[in-house]
């Protein structure tokens, strides 16, 4: 299964002279600069064959793996507690770290849903749990489509919006259930790391 963030042969995405090789399918893309930054920093890799697939969607496993890389890929002796995350899965260490760090929860007590596409709400929650200081307040957003979300989700979205990490789809719409493209995720990670 080709997957940038999973392809072990492409983990470093570097050429022999140690210069990052950039994907060939991002020329002229609105997120080209941020994709290059994310690849150069080692947060994200390509999908193989020199492609990044900027308009492809990101799975929960991919998102947690990129966040794990941002954290410096800390060693963990824990194993993921979910029945759908095998110990030898390419994302198993990332999921185990994220659970122990309180960054991620499953979709149930026993399932993580690694292959499900990550939603914008889930991205905001994971980034908030990883990066927010407990005393940090968010910024009122004016997004009318977040009013029915959990208190933690609203707080996470307001925090991410206030930090300039995630923007709305429009001035009044966050689109919490929409999936994020790989280009959007690269942009979000570059903003988050800045």
Tab-separated table of N, CA, C and O in Angstrom, residues 137-188:
chain	number	residue	atom	x	y	z
A	137	UNK	N	-5.947	30.338	26.441
A	137	UNK	CA	-7.328	30.517	26.002
A	137	UNK	C	-7.353	30.618	24.481
A	137	UNK	O	-6.395	31.047	23.863
A	138	UNK	N	-8.465	30.231	23.914
A	138	UNK	CA	-8.631	30.337	22.476
A	138	UNK	C	-9.213	31.688	22.106
A	138	UNK	O	-9.322	32.586	22.928
A	139	UNK	N	-9.583	31.810	20.869
A	139	UNK	CA	-10.164	33.038	20.355
A	139	UNK	C	-11.548	32.720	19.824
A	139	UNK	O	-11.722	31.760	19.083
A	140	UNK	N	-12.538	33.493	20.212
A	140	UNK	CA	-13.886	33.296	19.686
A	140	UNK	C	-13.803	33.340	18.172
A	140	UNK	O	-13.116	34.175	17.594
A	141	UNK	N	-14.515	32.430	17.527
A	141	UNK	CA	-14.330	32.275	16.092
A	141	UNK	C	-15.463	32.793	15.227
A	141	UNK	O	-15.225	33.207	14.109
A	142	UNK	N	-16.677	32.684	15.685
A	142	UNK	CA	-17.810	33.022	14.834
A	142	UNK	C	-18.244	31.862	13.955
A	142	UNK	O	-19.116	32.012	13.104
A	143	UNK	N	-17.622	30.674	14.141
A	143	UNK	CA	-18.020	29.498	13.374
A	143	UNK	C	-19.349	28.989	13.934
A	143	UNK	O	-19.429	28.582	15.080
A	144	UNK	N	-20.355	28.998	13.106
A	144	UNK	CA	-21.681	28.567	13.564
A	144	UNK	C	-21.833	27.054	13.569
A	144	UNK	O	-22.757	26.532	14.190
A	145	UNK	N	-20.941	26.345	12.905
A	145	UNK	CA	-21.077	24.889	12.817
A	145	UNK	C	-20.300	24.127	13.894
A	145	UNK	O	-20.179	22.908	13.827
A	146	UNK	N	-19.798	24.838	14.913
A	146	UNK	CA	-19.105	24.143	16.011
A	146	UNK	C	-19.911	24.195	17.304
A	146	UNK	O	-19.499	23.622	18.307
A	147	UNK	N	-21.049	24.845	17.268
A	147	UNK	CA	-21.837	25.056	18.483
A	147	UNK	C	-22.325	23.766	19.135
A	147	UNK	O	-22.512	23.717	20.343
A	148	UNK	N	-22.525	22.718	18.366
A	148	UNK	CA	-23.038	21.460	18.920
A	148	UNK	C	-21.920	20.476	19.281
A	148	UNK	O	-22.194	19.372	19.753
A	149	UNK	N	-20.673	20.863	19.091
A	149	UNK	CA	-19.543	19.986	19.410
A	149	UNK	C	-19.290	19.968	20.910
A	149	UNK	O	-19.791	20.818	21.653
A	150	UNK	N	-18.475	19.038	21.362
A	150	UNK	CA	-18.133	18.962	22.783
A	150	UNK	C	-17.382	20.225	23.205
A	150	UNK	O	-16.790	20.929	22.375
A	151	UNK	N	-17.401	20.480	24.490
A	151	UNK	CA	-16.690	21.646	25.031
A	151	UNK	C	-15.203	21.581	24.694
A	151	UNK	O	-14.586	22.588	24.332
A	152	UNK	N	-14.616	20.378	24.798
A	152	UNK	CA	-13.195	20.239	24.479
A	152	UNK	C	-12.921	20.516	23.003
A	152	UNK	O	-11.940	21.174	22.667
A	153	UNK	N	-13.800	20.065	22.132
A	153	UNK	CA	-13.616	20.324	20.695
A	153	UNK	C	-13.692	21.811	20.390
A	153	UNK	O	-12.867	22.342	19.638
A	154	UNK	N	-14.666	22.495	20.971
A	154	UNK	CA	-14.790	23.944	20.756
A	154	UNK	C	-13.548	24.656	21.266
A	154	UNK	O	-12.982	25.516	20.583
A	155	UNK	N	-13.097	24.283	22.455
A	155	UNK	CA	-11.889	24.883	23.031
A	155	UNK	C	-10.682	24.637	22.116
A	155	UNK	O	-9.880	25.543	21.869
A	156	UNK	N	-10.555	23.421	21.577
A	156	UNK	CA	-9.439	23.078	20.691
A	156	UNK	C	-9.487	23.883	19.397
A	156	UNK	O	-8.458	24.399	18.936
A	157	UNK	N	-10.662	23.995	18.808
A	157	UNK	CA	-10.808	24.751	17.565
A	157	UNK	C	-10.515	26.225	17.801
A	157	UNK	O	-9.805	26.865	17.016
A	158	UNK	N	-11.027	26.785	18.903
A	158	UNK	CA	-10.757	28.193	19.213
A	158	UNK	C	-9.270	28.421	19.479
A	158	UNK	O	-8.706	29.439	19.071
A	159	UNK	N	-8.621	27.461	20.139
A	159	UNK	CA	-7.180	27.565	20.390
A	159	UNK	C	-6.410	27.529	19.066
A	159	UNK	O	-5.555	28.393	18.814
A	160	UNK	N	-6.713	26.537	18.213
A	160	UNK	CA	-6.001	26.399	16.939
A	160	UNK	C	-6.252	27.599	16.032
A	160	UNK	O	-5.337	28.081	15.357
A	161	UNK	N	-7.478	28.115	16.038
A	161	UNK	CA	-7.808	29.298	15.241
A	161	UNK	C	-7.060	30.518	15.783
A	161	UNK	O	-6.470	31.289	15.023
A	162	UNK	N	-7.075	30.693	17.098
A	162	UNK	CA	-6.398	31.830	17.705
A	162	UNK	C	-4.901	31.837	17.477
A	162	UNK	O	-4.274	32.899	17.375
A	163	UNK	N	-4.306	30.663	17.381
A	163	UNK	CA	-2.864	30.526	17.123
A	163	UNK	C	-2.532	30.640	15.639
A	163	UNK	O	-1.364	30.641	15.262
A	164	UNK	N	-3.573	30.695	14.791
A	164	UNK	CA	-3.341	30.771	13.354
A	164	UNK	C	-2.926	29.439	12.747
A	164	UNK	O	-2.369	29.404	11.649
A	165	UNK	N	-3.194	28.344	13.445
A	165	UNK	CA	-2.795	27.014	12.968
A	165	UNK	C	-3.811	26.467	11.967
A	165	UNK	O	-3.452	25.937	10.931
A	166	UNK	N	-5.089	26.604	12.306
A	166	UNK	CA	-6.169	26.132	11.438
A	166	UNK	C	-7.134	27.289	11.221
A	166	UNK	O	-7.519	27.965	12.170
A	167	UNK	N	-7.515	27.483	9.984
A	167	UNK	CA	-8.487	28.523	9.669
A	167	UNK	C	-9.813	27.861	9.312
A	167	UNK	O	-9.881	26.644	9.151
A	168	UNK	N	-10.825	28.669	9.177
A	168	UNK	CA	-12.119	28.138	8.769
A	168	UNK	C	-12.179	27.953	7.269
A	168	UNK	O	-11.324	28.454	6.524
A	169	UNK	N	-13.182	27.233	6.828
A	169	UNK	CA	-13.400	27.077	5.391
A	169	UNK	C	-14.018	28.363	4.831
A	169	UNK	O	-13.807	28.710	3.677
A	170	UNK	N	-14.808	29.032	5.680
A	170	UNK	CA	-15.331	30.372	5.396
A	170	UNK	C	-15.268	31.117	6.736
A	170	UNK	O	-14.870	30.555	7.750
A	171	UNK	N	-15.717	32.348	6.764
A	171	UNK	CA	-15.707	33.102	8.019
A	171	UNK	C	-16.640	32.520	9.065
A	171	UNK	O	-16.414	32.676	10.260
A	172	UNK	N	-17.696	31.835	8.624
A	172	UNK	CA	-18.661	31.296	9.582
A	172	UNK	C	-18.687	29.765	9.630
A	172	UNK	O	-19.449	29.195	10.389
A	173	UNK	N	-17.844	29.114	8.831
A	173	UNK	CA	-17.877	27.654	8.761
A	173	UNK	C	-16.492	27.059	8.988
A	173	UNK	O	-15.549	27.348	8.255
A	174	UNK	N	-16.397	26.195	9.998
A	174	UNK	CA	-15.161	25.471	10.263
A	174	UNK	C	-15.136	24.128	9.531
A	174	UNK	O	-14.087	23.644	9.147
A	175	UNK	N	-16.290	23.530	9.322
A	175	UNK	CA	-16.428	22.213	8.685
A	175	UNK	C	-15.730	21.129	9.503
A	175	UNK	O	-14.813	20.460	9.032
A	176	UNK	N	-16.164	20.936	10.763
A	176	UNK	CA	-15.481	20.005	11.660
A	176	UNK	C	-15.477	18.556	11.195
A	176	UNK	O	-14.540	17.815	11.494
A	177	UNK	N	-16.481	18.136	10.437
A	177	UNK	CA	-16.565	16.745	9.988
A	177	UNK	C	-15.878	16.501	8.647
A	177	UNK	O	-15.750	15.362	8.217
A	178	UNK	N	-15.424	17.567	7.991
A	178	UNK	CA	-14.725	17.400	6.716
A	178	UNK	C	-13.370	16.757	6.946
A	178	UNK	O	-12.739	16.949	7.992
A	179	UNK	N	-12.926	16.025	5.948
A	179	UNK	CA	-11.602	15.433	6.002
A	179	UNK	C	-10.582	16.438	5.507
A	179	UNK	O	-10.896	17.302	4.697
A	180	UNK	N	-9.375	16.305	5.993
A	180	UNK	CA	-8.304	17.205	5.588
A	180	UNK	C	-7.499	16.597	4.452
A	180	UNK	O	-7.227	15.402	4.446
A	181	UNK	N	-7.125	17.425	3.514
A	181	UNK	CA	-6.239	16.949	2.454
A	181	UNK	C	-4.808	16.921	2.997
A	181	UNK	O	-4.494	17.539	4.020
A	182	UNK	N	-3.941	16.222	2.300
A	182	UNK	CA	-2.538	16.152	2.701
A	182	UNK	C	-1.903	17.540	2.625
A	182	UNK	O	-1.063	17.894	3.451
A	183	UNK	N	-2.325	18.358	1.662
A	183	UNK	CA	-1.804	19.718	1.539
A	183	UNK	C	-2.241	20.564	2.734
A	183	UNK	O	-1.438	21.323	3.294
A	184	UNK	N	-3.503	20.439	3.137
A	184	UNK	CA	-3.980	21.172	4.309
A	184	UNK	C	-3.207	20.739	5.551
A	184	UNK	O	-2.802	21.580	6.362
A	185	UNK	N	-2.997	19.432	5.688
A	185	UNK	CA	-2.271	18.932	6.857
A	185	UNK	C	-0.837	19.440	6.864
A	185	UNK	O	-0.318	19.843	7.914
A	186	UNK	N	-0.172	19.450	5.727
A	186	UNK	CA	1.204	19.964	5.661
A	186	UNK	C	1.235	21.416	6.099
A	186	UNK	O	2.104	21.835	6.875
A	187	UNK	N	0.271	22.195	5.636
A	187	UNK	CA	0.195	23.617	6.005
A	187	UNK	C	-0.043	23.762	7.503
A	187	UNK	O	0.600	24.589	8.169
A	188	UNK	N	-0.930	22.965	8.049
A	188	UNK	CA	-1.235	23.022	9.482
A	188	UNK	C	-0.010	22.657	10.312
A	188	UNK	O	0.315	23.331	11.292
